[in-house]
Tab-separated table of N, CA and C in Angstrom:
chain	number	residue	atom	x	y	z
Q	1457	MET	N	-19.345	-3.962	-25.183
Q	1457	MET	CA	-19.430	-4.663	-23.919
Q	1457	MET	C	-18.068	-4.645	-23.241
Q	1458	ASP	N	-18.032	-4.580	-21.972
Q	1458	ASP	CA	-16.815	-4.509	-21.187
Q	1458	ASP	C	-16.155	-5.887	-21.093
Q	1459	ASP	N	-14.836	-5.945	-21.279
Q	1459	ASP	CA	-14.122	-7.220	-21.215
Q	1459	ASP	C	-13.779	-7.540	-19.766
Q	1460	ARG	N	-14.360	-8.578	-19.213
Q	1460	ARG	CA	-14.134	-8.984	-17.825
Q	1460	ARG	C	-13.432	-10.340	-17.749
Q	1461	SER	N	-12.700	-10.747	-18.797
Q	1461	SER	CA	-12.089	-12.071	-18.812
Q	1461	SER	C	-11.038	-12.230	-17.713
Q	1462	GLY	N	-10.366	-11.142	-17.310
Q	1462	GLY	CA	-9.353	-11.240	-16.267
Q	1462	GLY	C	-9.901	-11.054	-14.867
Q	1463	ASP	N	-11.176	-10.791	-14.744
Q	1463	ASP	CA	-11.805	-10.546	-13.449
Q	1463	ASP	C	-12.211	-11.881	-12.825
Q	1464	GLU	N	-11.625	-12.213	-11.687
Q	1464	GLU	CA	-11.881	-13.505	-11.055
Q	1464	GLU	C	-12.941	-13.439	-9.957
Q	1465	ARG	N	-13.563	-12.280	-9.763
Q	1465	ARG	CA	-14.599	-12.156	-8.748
Q	1465	ARG	C	-15.871	-12.848	-9.201
Q	1466	PRO	N	-16.759	-13.218	-8.270
Q	1466	PRO	CA	-18.043	-13.822	-8.662
Q	1466	PRO	C	-18.835	-12.871	-9.554
Q	1467	MET	N	-19.737	-13.423	-10.365
Q	1467	MET	CA	-20.500	-12.621	-11.320
Q	1467	MET	C	-21.304	-11.500	-10.657
Q	1468	ASP	N	-21.829	-11.735	-9.449
Q	1468	ASP	CA	-22.626	-10.687	-8.802
Q	1468	ASP	C	-21.763	-9.545	-8.279
Q	1469	MET	N	-20.438	-9.689	-8.331
Q	1469	MET	CA	-19.547	-8.623	-7.893
Q	1469	MET	C	-18.876	-7.917	-9.066
Q	1470	GLN	N	-19.132	-8.357	-10.294
Q	1470	GLN	CA	-18.562	-7.723	-11.473
Q	1470	GLN	C	-19.537	-6.654	-11.955
Q	1471	VAL	N	-19.211	-5.423	-11.689
Q	1471	VAL	CA	-20.101	-4.328	-12.036
Q	1471	VAL	C	-19.460	-3.480	-13.128
Q	1472	LEU	N	-20.291	-2.876	-13.961
Q	1472	LEU	CA	-19.778	-2.074	-15.060
Q	1472	LEU	C	-19.401	-0.668	-14.625
Q	1473	SER	N	-20.056	-0.131	-13.630
Q	1473	SER	CA	-19.824	1.243	-13.205
Q	1473	SER	C	-18.892	1.293	-12.004
Q	1474	GLU	N	-17.914	2.183	-12.070
Q	1474	GLU	CA	-16.996	2.369	-10.946
Q	1474	GLU	C	-17.715	2.936	-9.726
Q	1475	ALA	N	-18.839	3.593	-9.938
Q	1475	ALA	CA	-19.585	4.191	-8.836
Q	1475	ALA	C	-20.130	3.140	-7.878
Q	1476	TYR	N	-20.385	1.925	-8.363
Q	1476	TYR	CA	-20.945	0.876	-7.523
Q	1476	TYR	C	-19.892	-0.001	-6.858
Q	1477	ARG	N	-18.640	0.113	-7.235
Q	1477	ARG	CA	-17.594	-0.757	-6.679
Q	1477	ARG	C	-17.488	-0.704	-5.149
Q	1478	PRO	N	-17.654	0.446	-4.487
Q	1478	PRO	CA	-17.559	0.456	-3.022
Q	1478	PRO	C	-18.579	-0.443	-2.332
Q	1479	PHE	N	-19.729	-0.666	-2.943
Q	1479	PHE	CA	-20.743	-1.508	-2.330
Q	1479	PHE	C	-20.329	-2.977	-2.289
Q	1480	PHE	N	-19.364	-3.365	-3.125
Q	1480	PHE	CA	-18.911	-4.746	-3.181
Q	1480	PHE	C	-17.559	-4.933	-2.509
Q	1481	ASN	N	-17.023	-3.906	-1.902
Q	1481	ASN	CA	-15.718	-3.959	-1.256
Q	1481	ASN	C	-15.914	-4.132	0.254
Q	1482	VAL	N	-15.415	-5.248	0.805
Q	1482	VAL	CA	-15.596	-5.497	2.237
Q	1482	VAL	C	-14.807	-4.502	3.087
Q	1483	TYR	N	-13.795	-3.857	2.513
Q	1483	TYR	CA	-12.979	-2.896	3.252
Q	1483	TYR	C	-13.471	-1.456	3.082
Q	1484	ALA	N	-14.626	-1.261	2.451
Q	1484	ALA	CA	-15.129	0.077	2.169
Q	1484	ALA	C	-15.254	0.959	3.412
Q	1485	PRO	N	-15.799	0.489	4.538
Q	1485	PRO	CA	-15.888	1.369	5.708
Q	1485	PRO	C	-14.512	1.841	6.208
Q	1486	MET	N	-13.523	0.953	6.166
Q	1486	MET	CA	-12.179	1.329	6.602
Q	1486	MET	C	-11.569	2.353	5.640
Q	1487	ILE	N	-11.753	2.132	4.341
Q	1487	ILE	CA	-11.211	3.064	3.353
Q	1487	ILE	C	-11.877	4.425	3.490
Q	1488	ARG	N	-13.170	4.466	3.744
Q	1488	ARG	CA	-13.900	5.718	3.894
Q	1488	ARG	C	-13.407	6.512	5.106
Q	1489	ARG	N	-13.046	5.801	6.200
Q	1489	ARG	CA	-12.523	6.497	7.383
Q	1489	ARG	C	-11.141	7.087	7.113
Q	1490	VAL	N	-10.338	6.410	6.300
Q	1490	VAL	CA	-8.992	6.897	5.997
Q	1490	VAL	C	-9.061	8.134	5.103
Q	1491	SER	N	-9.909	8.085	4.073
Q	1491	SER	CA	-10.027	9.215	3.155
Q	1491	SER	C	-11.480	9.379	2.726
Q	1492	PRO	N	-12.122	10.467	3.111
Q	1492	PRO	CA	-13.505	10.676	2.707
Q	1492	PRO	C	-13.657	10.856	1.190
Q	1493	MET	N	-12.561	11.124	0.502
Q	1493	MET	CA	-12.607	11.322	-0.946
Q	1493	MET	C	-12.245	10.054	-1.717
Q	1494	ALA	N	-12.122	8.928	-1.040
Q	1494	ALA	CA	-11.670	7.695	-1.678
Q	1494	ALA	C	-12.631	7.187	-2.740
Q	1495	PHE	N	-13.906	7.468	-2.621
Q	1495	PHE	CA	-14.883	6.935	-3.560
Q	1495	PHE	C	-15.427	7.991	-4.517
Q	1496	ASP	N	-14.736	9.104	-4.645
Q	1496	ASP	CA	-15.129	10.097	-5.635
Q	1496	ASP	C	-14.890	9.514	-7.026
Q	1497	PHE	N	-15.719	9.908	-7.971
Q	1497	PHE	CA	-15.579	9.376	-9.324
Q	1497	PHE	C	-16.093	10.368	-10.352
Q	1498	ARG	N	-15.700	10.156	-11.570
Q	1498	ARG	CA	-16.270	10.833	-12.738
Q	1498	ARG	C	-16.344	9.776	-13.828
Q	1499	GLU	N	-17.512	9.631	-14.400
Q	1499	GLU	CA	-17.729	8.573	-15.372
Q	1499	GLU	C	-18.569	9.099	-16.535
Q	1500	ASP	N	-18.122	8.819	-17.751
Q	1500	ASP	CA	-18.840	9.218	-18.962
Q	1500	ASP	C	-19.185	7.964	-19.753
Q	1501	VAL	N	-20.429	7.871	-20.217
Q	1501	VAL	CA	-20.879	6.721	-21.005
Q	1501	VAL	C	-21.573	7.240	-22.254
Q	1502	ILE	N	-21.153	6.724	-23.412
Q	1502	ILE	CA	-21.786	7.078	-24.678
Q	1502	ILE	C	-22.515	5.838	-25.189
Q	1503	THR	N	-23.832	5.966	-25.398
Q	1503	THR	CA	-24.658	4.855	-25.866
Q	1503	THR	C	-25.269	5.225	-27.210
Q	1504	PRO	N	-24.798	4.592	-28.295
Q	1504	PRO	CA	-25.396	4.903	-29.598
Q	1504	PRO	C	-26.829	4.385	-29.688
Q	1505	ILE	N	-27.718	5.207	-30.263
Q	1505	ILE	CA	-29.106	4.767	-30.451
Q	1505	ILE	C	-29.458	4.667	-31.934
Q	1506	SER	N	-28.621	5.237	-32.796
Q	1506	SER	CA	-28.757	5.078	-34.246
Q	1506	SER	C	-27.422	5.487	-34.866
Q	1507	ASN	N	-27.381	5.514	-36.201
Q	1507	ASN	CA	-26.139	5.918	-36.877
Q	1507	ASN	C	-25.806	7.388	-36.656
Q	1508	ASN	N	-26.811	8.196	-36.398
Q	1508	ASN	CA	-26.604	9.639	-36.276
Q	1508	ASN	C	-26.911	10.201	-34.895
Q	1509	ALA	N	-27.234	9.361	-33.925
Q	1509	ALA	CA	-27.613	9.868	-32.601
Q	1509	ALA	C	-27.037	8.981	-31.504
Q	1510	ALA	N	-26.803	9.609	-30.375
Q	1510	ALA	CA	-26.279	8.878	-29.221
Q	1510	ALA	C	-26.740	9.570	-27.942
Q	1511	VAL	N	-26.779	8.814	-26.876
Q	1511	VAL	CA	-27.088	9.353	-25.558
Q	1511	VAL	C	-25.785	9.403	-24.775
Q	1512	ILE	N	-25.472	10.568	-24.252
Q	1512	ILE	CA	-24.268	10.742	-23.442
Q	1512	ILE	C	-24.706	10.954	-22.006
Q	1513	THR	N	-24.188	10.134	-21.100
Q	1513	THR	CA	-24.504	10.246	-19.679
Q	1513	THR	C	-23.213	10.494	-18.921
Q	1514	THR	N	-23.243	11.471	-18.045
Q	1514	THR	CA	-22.082	11.817	-17.228
Q	1514	THR	C	-22.497	11.819	-15.769
Q	1515	GLY	N	-21.709	11.158	-14.940
Q	1515	GLY	CA	-21.949	11.154	-13.501
Q	1515	GLY	C	-20.665	11.464	-12.760
Q	1516	SER	N	-20.787	12.148	-11.656
Q	1516	SER	CA	-19.602	12.474	-10.864
Q	1516	SER	C	-19.971	12.657	-9.399
Q	1517	GLN	N	-18.997	12.420	-8.563
Q	1517	GLN	CA	-19.153	12.662	-7.129
Q	1517	GLN	C	-17.857	13.251	-6.614
Q	1518	TYR	N	-17.967	14.367	-5.919
Q	1518	TYR	CA	-16.821	15.031	-5.325
Q	1518	TYR	C	-17.112	15.277	-3.849
Q	1519	SER	N	-16.127	15.035	-2.997
Q	1519	SER	CA	-16.280	15.234	-1.551
Q	1519	SER	C	-15.205	16.182	-1.056
Q	1520	TRP	N	-15.570	16.992	-0.084
Q	1520	TRP	CA	-14.628	17.878	0.564
Q	1520	TRP	C	-14.748	17.685	2.067
Q	1521	PRO	N	-13.651	17.361	2.744
Q	1521	PRO	CA	-13.715	17.153	4.191
Q	1521	PRO	C	-14.300	18.372	4.908
Q	1522	GLU	N	-15.190	18.099	5.834
Q	1522	GLU	CA	-15.851	19.103	6.668
Q	1522	GLU	C	-16.854	19.980	5.918
Q	1523	LEU	N	-16.923	19.893	4.595
Q	1523	LEU	CA	-17.854	20.729	3.839
Q	1523	LEU	C	-18.996	19.939	3.217
Q	1524	GLY	N	-18.794	18.650	3.008
Q	1524	GLY	CA	-19.837	17.831	2.399
Q	1524	GLY	C	-19.417	17.340	1.034
Q	1525	GLY	N	-20.388	17.027	0.215
Q	1525	GLY	CA	-20.090	16.487	-1.097
Q	1525	GLY	C	-21.114	16.900	-2.128
Q	1526	LEU	N	-20.823	16.567	-3.363
Q	1526	LEU	CA	-21.691	16.902	-4.476
Q	1526	LEU	C	-21.742	15.720	-5.407
Q	1527	THR	N	-22.936	15.242	-5.719
Q	1527	THR	CA	-23.134	14.155	-6.672
Q	1527	THR	C	-24.028	14.670	-7.791
Q	1528	CYS	N	-23.559	14.543	-9.026
Q	1528	CYS	CA	-24.297	15.038	-10.184
Q	1528	CYS	C	-24.417	13.954	-11.237
Q	1529	ILE	N	-25.530	13.947	-11.948
Q	1529	ILE	CA	-25.718	13.088	-13.105
Q	1529	ILE	C	-26.452	13.892	-14.156
Q	1530	SER	N	-26.010	13.778	-15.391
Q	1530	SER	CA	-26.693	14.461	-16.479
Q	1530	SER	C	-26.665	13.588	-17.720
Q	1531	SER	N	-27.640	13.795	-18.556
Q	1531	SER	CA	-27.768	12.991	-19.762
Q	1531	SER	C	-28.216	13.906	-20.894
Q	1532	SER	N	-27.742	13.620	-22.105
Q	1532	SER	CA	-28.161	14.401	-23.256
Q	1532	SER	C	-28.151	13.533	-24.502
Q	1533	VAL	N	-28.920	13.936	-25.481
Q	1533	VAL	CA	-28.985	13.237	-26.763
Q	1533	VAL	C	-28.323	14.113	-27.800
Q	1534	ILE	N	-27.409	13.537	-28.562
Q	1534	ILE	CA	-26.768	14.297	-29.645
Q	1534	ILE	C	-26.971	13.572	-30.949
């Protein structure tokens, strides 16, 4: 579990994924105008399902000015 003891924001604003943080930021529209790549991310999560198996999930978002962006998510069991 993620340690949020130092986080003083309300509980509905404490999110585990960095991908969702822009939705809780009141300055998000201003930041997006300054840099279209400000909310790009890459996140990997490993979730054990037994002693010998785990689910690995990877998500990423990349943006390029004037060209668009790419958002990918993939999951696998090992």
